[in-house]
Amino acid sequence: MRIGGLEAGGTKMVCAIGDEQGNITEKKIIPTGTPQDTMPELIDFYKGKGIEALGIGCFGPVDLNRKSSTYGFIRQTAKLPWINFDMAGTMSKELQVPIGFDTDVNGAVLGEAVWGAAKGLDNAIYITVGTGIGVGVYIDKRLVHGLMHPEAGHVLLSRHPKDTYKGRCPYHSNCAEGLAAGPAVEERWGQKAVELADREEVWEMEAYYISQAIADYIFVYSPEKIILGGGIMHQKKLYDMVRKQTKELLNGYIAKEEILEDMENYIVEPLLGDEAGIKGALYLGVLKLGNC
Ligand code: ADP
Ligand code: ZN
């Protein structure tokens, strides 16, 4: 079975051809410009390759409501030229194959659930702390959609007592993304995140925010595994800081061994590394084909 996968990001598009086992035989990265520049390049990559379906994990917000006239569209994104762009419809028209469509982070959690750190589990979440904060949610073996889709990067947090930074989200003064995504860290401290590696107070504050968000996700989604990735998590010391603070915030209330005894295996790095998103996208295509 030949399947196409597309991890559509705000800075780059990862295009792949692969199969239902997650083997990728061809891959290309295309920088994200405007739809007018970028779409012809994407279409050119997939055309003539005999794919039976295409799965797309897309930056958002996106419309996932199949009854909506704008199903498959990108909505009010910060990437202005893409607002109201019909991503799924354009690909369907051009390639004439079934299109599986979901958010980039739902794609990533699916990849990890099928082939990665959450393999065999029914419930997991995938959190990326990068240019933004996004959360893919997989419950009872399904990706969660609702009125829209989870936007858990925007959960509201208590401010660190020493934090005077205004926050970076245009909608909320104290949401996780506005306080703790890469651009917020860099604006607050006035340096590239990687250059802040030795500043203990930076990571103490970062762990404080990420842990609060994770405690909320545990209360609300009750995941069996939390996969934590994204550029900021290249600061590996954050993993243990986050595990410890999350446990403290839960304060024994979620009395499960995974949390009380085995945090190292509960909050984990993506097993698929950088390929969670693209492999998940591929599997969105596999699922779509199965449902046709
Ligand atoms: P995206 O979210 O666009 O997919 P990434 O997950 O790579 O991209 O996240 C990019 C962000 O990660 C940057 O804003 C930067 O602040 C941060 N970042 C990248 N590399 C590192 C690093 N080695 N240490 C700390 N932060 C990093
Ligand atoms: Zn916000």
GROMACS .gro file of C-alpha atoms in nm, residues 28-285:
model
  258
   28LYS     CA    1   1.107   1.609   0.105
   29ILE     CA    2   1.101   1.926   0.312
   30ILE     CA    3   0.953   2.238   0.158
   31PRO     CA    4   0.964   2.574   0.339
   32THR     CA    5   0.618   2.714   0.412
   33GLY     CA    6   0.555   3.028   0.205
   34THR     CA    7   0.214   3.145   0.088
   35PRO     CA    8  -0.044   2.895  -0.039
   36GLN     CA    9   0.018   3.025  -0.393
   37ASP     CA   10   0.390   2.942  -0.372
   38THR     CA   11   0.380   2.631  -0.160
   39MET     CA   12   0.080   2.429  -0.278
   40PRO     CA   13   0.207   2.367  -0.635
   41GLU     CA   14   0.531   2.229  -0.490
   42LEU     CA   15   0.343   2.000  -0.254
   43ILE     CA   16   0.111   1.873  -0.526
   44ASP     CA   17   0.407   1.815  -0.754
   45PHE     CA   18   0.570   1.594  -0.488
   46TYR     CA   19   0.270   1.358  -0.456
   47LYS     CA   20   0.148   1.353  -0.817
   48GLY     CA   21   0.225   1.046  -1.025
   49LYS     CA   22   0.351   0.843  -0.730
   50GLY     CA   23   0.054   0.606  -0.715
   51ILE     CA   24  -0.056   0.694  -0.360
   52GLU     CA   25  -0.391   0.550  -0.254
   53ALA     CA   26  -0.459   0.810   0.017
   54LEU     CA   27  -0.300   1.115   0.173
   55GLY     CA   28  -0.291   1.193   0.545
   56ILE     CA   29  -0.236   1.552   0.654
   57GLY     CA   30  -0.146   1.670   1.004
   58CYS     CA   31  -0.189   2.043   0.974
   59PHE     CA   32  -0.103   2.353   1.177
   60GLY     CA   33  -0.416   2.525   1.292
   61PRO     CA   34  -0.665   2.598   1.414
   62VAL     CA   35  -0.837   2.386   1.150
   63ASP     CA   36  -1.200   2.297   1.085
   64LEU     CA   37  -1.252   1.923   1.153
   65ASN     CA   38  -1.629   1.921   1.156
   66ARG     CA   39  -1.737   1.707   0.861
   67LYS     CA   40  -2.078   1.874   0.851
   68SER     CA   41  -1.924   2.218   0.814
   69SER     CA   42  -1.897   2.393   0.477
   70THR     CA   43  -1.541   2.483   0.573
   71TYR     CA   44  -1.431   2.129   0.672
   72GLY     CA   45  -1.060   2.087   0.602
   73PHE     CA   46  -0.991   2.462   0.603
   74ILE     CA   47  -0.719   2.632   0.806
   75ARG     CA   48  -0.885   2.897   1.025
   76GLN     CA   49  -0.765   3.208   1.208
   77THR     CA   50  -0.395   3.130   1.215
   78ALA     CA   51  -0.110   3.370   1.284
   79LYS     CA   52   0.015   3.269   0.935
   80LEU     CA   53  -0.210   3.522   0.767
   81PRO     CA   54  -0.194   3.408   0.401
   82TRP     CA   55  -0.328   3.068   0.510
   83ILE     CA   56  -0.641   3.196   0.686
   84ASN     CA   57  -0.943   3.018   0.538
   85PHE     CA   58  -0.731   2.815   0.300
   86ASP     CA   59  -0.900   2.488   0.196
   87MET     CA   60  -0.609   2.250   0.261
   88ALA     CA   61  -0.795   1.917   0.249
   89GLY     CA   62  -1.020   2.020  -0.042
   90THR     CA   63  -0.732   2.145  -0.255
   91MET     CA   64  -0.536   1.823  -0.206
   92SER     CA   65  -0.842   1.609  -0.273
   93LYS     CA   66  -0.920   1.793  -0.596
   94GLU     CA   67  -0.562   1.783  -0.722
   95LEU     CA   68  -0.468   1.428  -0.623
   96GLN     CA   69  -0.807   1.252  -0.650
   97VAL     CA   70  -0.742   1.031  -0.346
   98PRO     CA   71  -0.911   1.013  -0.003
   99ILE     CA   72  -0.766   1.269   0.239
  100GLY     CA   73  -0.726   1.204   0.612
  101PHE     CA   74  -0.708   1.539   0.787
  102ASP     CA   75  -0.633   1.641   1.145
  103THR     CA   76  -0.418   1.878   1.350
  104ASP     CA   77  -0.039   1.843   1.347
  105VAL     CA   78  -0.034   1.743   1.714
  106ASN     CA   79  -0.318   1.493   1.676
  107GLY     CA   80  -0.106   1.346   1.395
  108ALA     CA   81   0.193   1.328   1.629
  109VAL     CA   82   0.003   1.157   1.911
  110LEU     CA   83  -0.136   0.908   1.659
  111GLY     CA   84   0.214   0.829   1.531
  112GLU     CA   85   0.335   0.770   1.887
  113ALA     CA   86   0.027   0.560   1.967
  114VAL     CA   87   0.070   0.335   1.664
  115TRP     CA   88   0.450   0.303   1.648
  116GLY     CA   89   0.604   0.494   1.939
  117ALA     CA   90   0.603   0.562   2.311
  118ALA     CA   91   0.229   0.502   2.354
  119LYS     CA   92   0.212   0.186   2.142
  120GLY     CA   93  -0.061  -0.045   2.268
  121LEU     CA   94  -0.221   0.217   2.494
  122ASP     CA   95  -0.575   0.348   2.458
  123ASN     CA   96  -0.511   0.698   2.599
  124ALA     CA   97  -0.219   0.934   2.551
  125ILE     CA   98  -0.137   1.296   2.488
  126TYR     CA   99   0.145   1.451   2.289
  127ILE     CA  100   0.264   1.794   2.395
  128THR     CA  101   0.498   2.006   2.188
  129VAL     CA  102   0.669   2.305   2.346
  130GLY     CA  103   0.817   2.480   2.048
  131THR     CA  104   0.719   2.789   1.850
  132GLY     CA  105   0.380   2.737   2.011
  133ILE     CA  106   0.242   2.487   2.258
  134GLY     CA  107   0.016   2.225   2.106
  135VAL     CA  108  -0.144   1.913   2.248
  136GLY     CA  109  -0.264   1.611   2.054
  137VAL     CA  110  -0.523   1.408   2.242
  138TYR     CA  111  -0.588   1.035   2.186
  139ILE     CA  112  -0.864   0.891   2.405
  140ASP     CA  113  -1.015   0.541   2.376
  141LYS     CA  114  -0.805   0.492   2.061
  142ARG     CA  115  -0.955   0.798   1.890
  143LEU     CA  116  -0.826   1.145   1.822
  144VAL     CA  117  -1.033   1.396   2.014
  145HIS     CA  118  -1.239   1.652   1.824
  146GLY     CA  119  -1.528   1.854   1.955
  147LEU     CA  120  -1.671   2.195   1.897
  148MET     CA  121  -1.334   2.248   1.730
  149HIS     CA  122  -1.041   2.046   1.860
  150PRO     CA  123  -0.848   2.067   2.185
  151GLU     CA  124  -0.642   2.387   2.207
  152ALA     CA  125  -0.476   2.282   2.529
  153GLY     CA  126  -0.172   2.500   2.471
  154HIS     CA  127  -0.390   2.790   2.574
  155VAL     CA  128  -0.484   2.662   2.921
  156LEU     CA  129  -0.465   2.944   3.173
  157LEU     CA  130  -0.191   2.923   3.434
  158SER     CA  131  -0.095   3.089   3.762
  159ARG     CA  132   0.196   3.322   3.712
  160HIS     CA  133   0.532   3.253   3.864
  161PRO     CA  134   0.573   3.499   4.153
  162LYS     CA  135   0.891   3.639   3.995
  163ASP     CA  136   0.756   3.667   3.640
  164THR     CA  137   0.691   4.023   3.523
  165TYR     CA  138   0.680   3.936   3.151
  166LYS     CA  139   0.352   4.040   2.986
  167GLY     CA  140   0.301   3.717   2.791
  168ARG     CA  141   0.301   3.665   2.417
  169CYS     CA  142  -0.043   3.532   2.329
  170PRO     CA  143  -0.258   3.801   2.165
  171TYR     CA  144  -0.571   3.644   2.319
  172HIS     CA  145  -0.472   3.557   2.678
  173SER     CA  146  -0.239   3.728   2.921
  174ASN     CA  147  -0.148   3.412   3.110
  175CYS     CA  148  -0.191   3.106   2.891
  176ALA     CA  149   0.072   2.832   2.864
  177GLU     CA  150   0.168   2.917   2.507
  178GLY     CA  151   0.196   3.289   2.582
  179LEU     CA  152   0.413   3.228   2.888
  180ALA     CA  153   0.619   2.922   2.800
  181ALA     CA  154   0.652   2.859   2.422
  182GLY     CA  155   0.995   2.928   2.267
  183PRO     CA  156   0.925   3.285   2.153
  184ALA     CA  157   0.796   3.379   2.501
  185VAL     CA  158   1.109   3.240   2.667
  186GLU     CA  159   1.326   3.431   2.423
  187GLU     CA  160   1.139   3.760   2.458
  188ARG     CA  161   1.123   3.737   2.839
  189TRP     CA  162   1.496   3.676   2.880
  190GLY     CA  163   1.617   3.865   2.570
  191GLN     CA  164   1.823   3.578   2.426
  192LYS     CA  165   1.784   3.268   2.209
  193ALA     CA  166   1.659   2.977   2.420
  194VAL     CA  167   1.962   2.764   2.340
  195GLU     CA  168   2.191   3.042   2.469
  196LEU     CA  169   2.004   3.044   2.800
  197ALA     CA  170   2.104   2.684   2.874
  198ASP     CA  171   2.308   2.770   3.185
  199ARG     CA  172   2.058   3.011   3.341
  200GLU     CA  173   1.891   2.806   3.614
  201GLU     CA  174   1.611   3.057   3.679
  202VAL     CA  175   1.499   3.032   3.314
  203TRP     CA  176   1.436   2.658   3.333
  204GLU     CA  177   1.295   2.670   3.683
  205MET     CA  178   1.028   2.911   3.557
  206GLU     CA  179   0.976   2.707   3.239
  207ALA     CA  180   0.926   2.385   3.437
  208TYR     CA  181   0.687   2.570   3.669
  209TYR     CA  182   0.463   2.655   3.373
  210ILE     CA  183   0.489   2.326   3.183
  211SER     CA  184   0.413   2.130   3.501
  212GLN     CA  185   0.100   2.331   3.574
  213ALA     CA  186  -0.027   2.266   3.222
  214ILE     CA  187   0.051   1.894   3.252
  215ALA     CA  188  -0.124   1.866   3.589
  216ASP     CA  189  -0.433   2.016   3.425
  217TYR     CA  190  -0.410   1.771   3.134
  218ILE     CA  191  -0.384   1.480   3.378
  219PHE     CA  192  -0.693   1.597   3.565
  220VAL     CA  193  -0.894   1.651   3.249
  221TYR     CA  194  -0.779   1.384   3.001
  222SER     CA  195  -0.648   1.114   3.237
  223PRO     CA  196  -0.381   1.001   2.988
  224GLU     CA  197  -0.194   0.672   3.035
  225LYS     CA  198   0.119   0.829   2.886
  226ILE     CA  199   0.238   1.185   2.831
  227ILE     CA  200   0.478   1.241   2.544
  228LEU     CA  201   0.659   1.571   2.574
  229GLY     CA  202   0.859   1.712   2.284
  230GLY     CA  203   0.933   2.026   2.083
  231GLY     CA  204   1.239   2.250   2.053
  232ILE     CA  205   1.236   2.377   2.412
  233MET     CA  206   1.256   2.018   2.540
  234HIS     CA  207   1.604   1.993   2.386
  235GLN     CA  208   1.696   2.127   2.730
  236LYS     CA  209   1.685   1.772   2.865
  237LYS     CA  210   1.714   1.879   3.227
  238LEU     CA  211   1.355   2.000   3.197
  239TYR     CA  212   1.222   1.643   3.191
  240ASP     CA  213   1.313   1.563   3.550
  241MET     CA  214   1.217   1.910   3.669
  242VAL     CA  215   0.876   1.875   3.506
  243ARG     CA  216   0.823   1.521   3.641
  244LYS     CA  217   0.903   1.635   3.994
  245GLN     CA  218   0.691   1.950   3.990
  246THR     CA  219   0.395   1.779   3.823
  247LYS     CA  220   0.397   1.515   4.096
  248GLU     CA  221   0.410   1.788   4.361
  249LEU     CA  222   0.117   1.974   4.204
  250LEU     CA  223  -0.095   1.658   4.191
  251ASN     CA  224  -0.008   1.616   4.560
  252GLY     CA  225  -0.096   1.249   4.582
  253TYR     CA  226  -0.450   1.297   4.458
  254ILE     CA  227  -0.407   1.083   4.146
  255ALA     CA  228  -0.302   0.779   4.346
  256LYS     CA  229  -0.169   0.566   4.063
  257GLU     CA  230   0.162   0.386   4.053
  258GLU     CA  231   0.253   0.548   3.720
  259ILE     CA  232   0.259   0.886   3.893
  260LEU     CA  233   0.364   0.797   4.246
  261GLU     CA  234   0.642   0.553   4.153
  262ASP     CA  235   0.722   0.568   3.783
  263MET     CA  236   0.719   0.925   3.652
  264GLU     CA  237   1.019   0.850   3.424
  265ASN     CA  238   0.800   0.619   3.220
  266TYR     CA  239   0.491   0.839   3.244
  267ILE     CA  240   0.621   1.170   3.109
  268VAL     CA  241   0.853   1.068   2.826
  269GLU     CA  242   1.032   1.189   2.516
  270PRO     CA  243   0.881   1.107   2.175
  271LEU     CA  244   1.008   0.761   2.078
  272LEU     CA  245   0.977   0.853   1.711
  273GLY     CA  246   1.178   1.173   1.768
  274ASP     CA  247   1.125   1.420   1.485
  275GLU     CA  248   0.925   1.164   1.288
  276ALA     CA  249   0.618   1.145   1.514
  277GLY     CA  250   0.433   1.407   1.309
  278ILE     CA  251   0.509   1.270   0.964
  279LYS     CA  252   0.449   0.907   1.061
  280GLY     CA  253   0.123   1.008   1.226
  281ALA     CA  254   0.023   1.192   0.910
  282LEU     CA  255   0.091   0.876   0.713
  283TYR     CA  256  -0.134   0.682   0.948
  284LEU     CA  257  -0.411   0.941   0.907
  285GLY     CA  258  -0.400   0.837   0.540
   0.00000   0.00000   0.00000
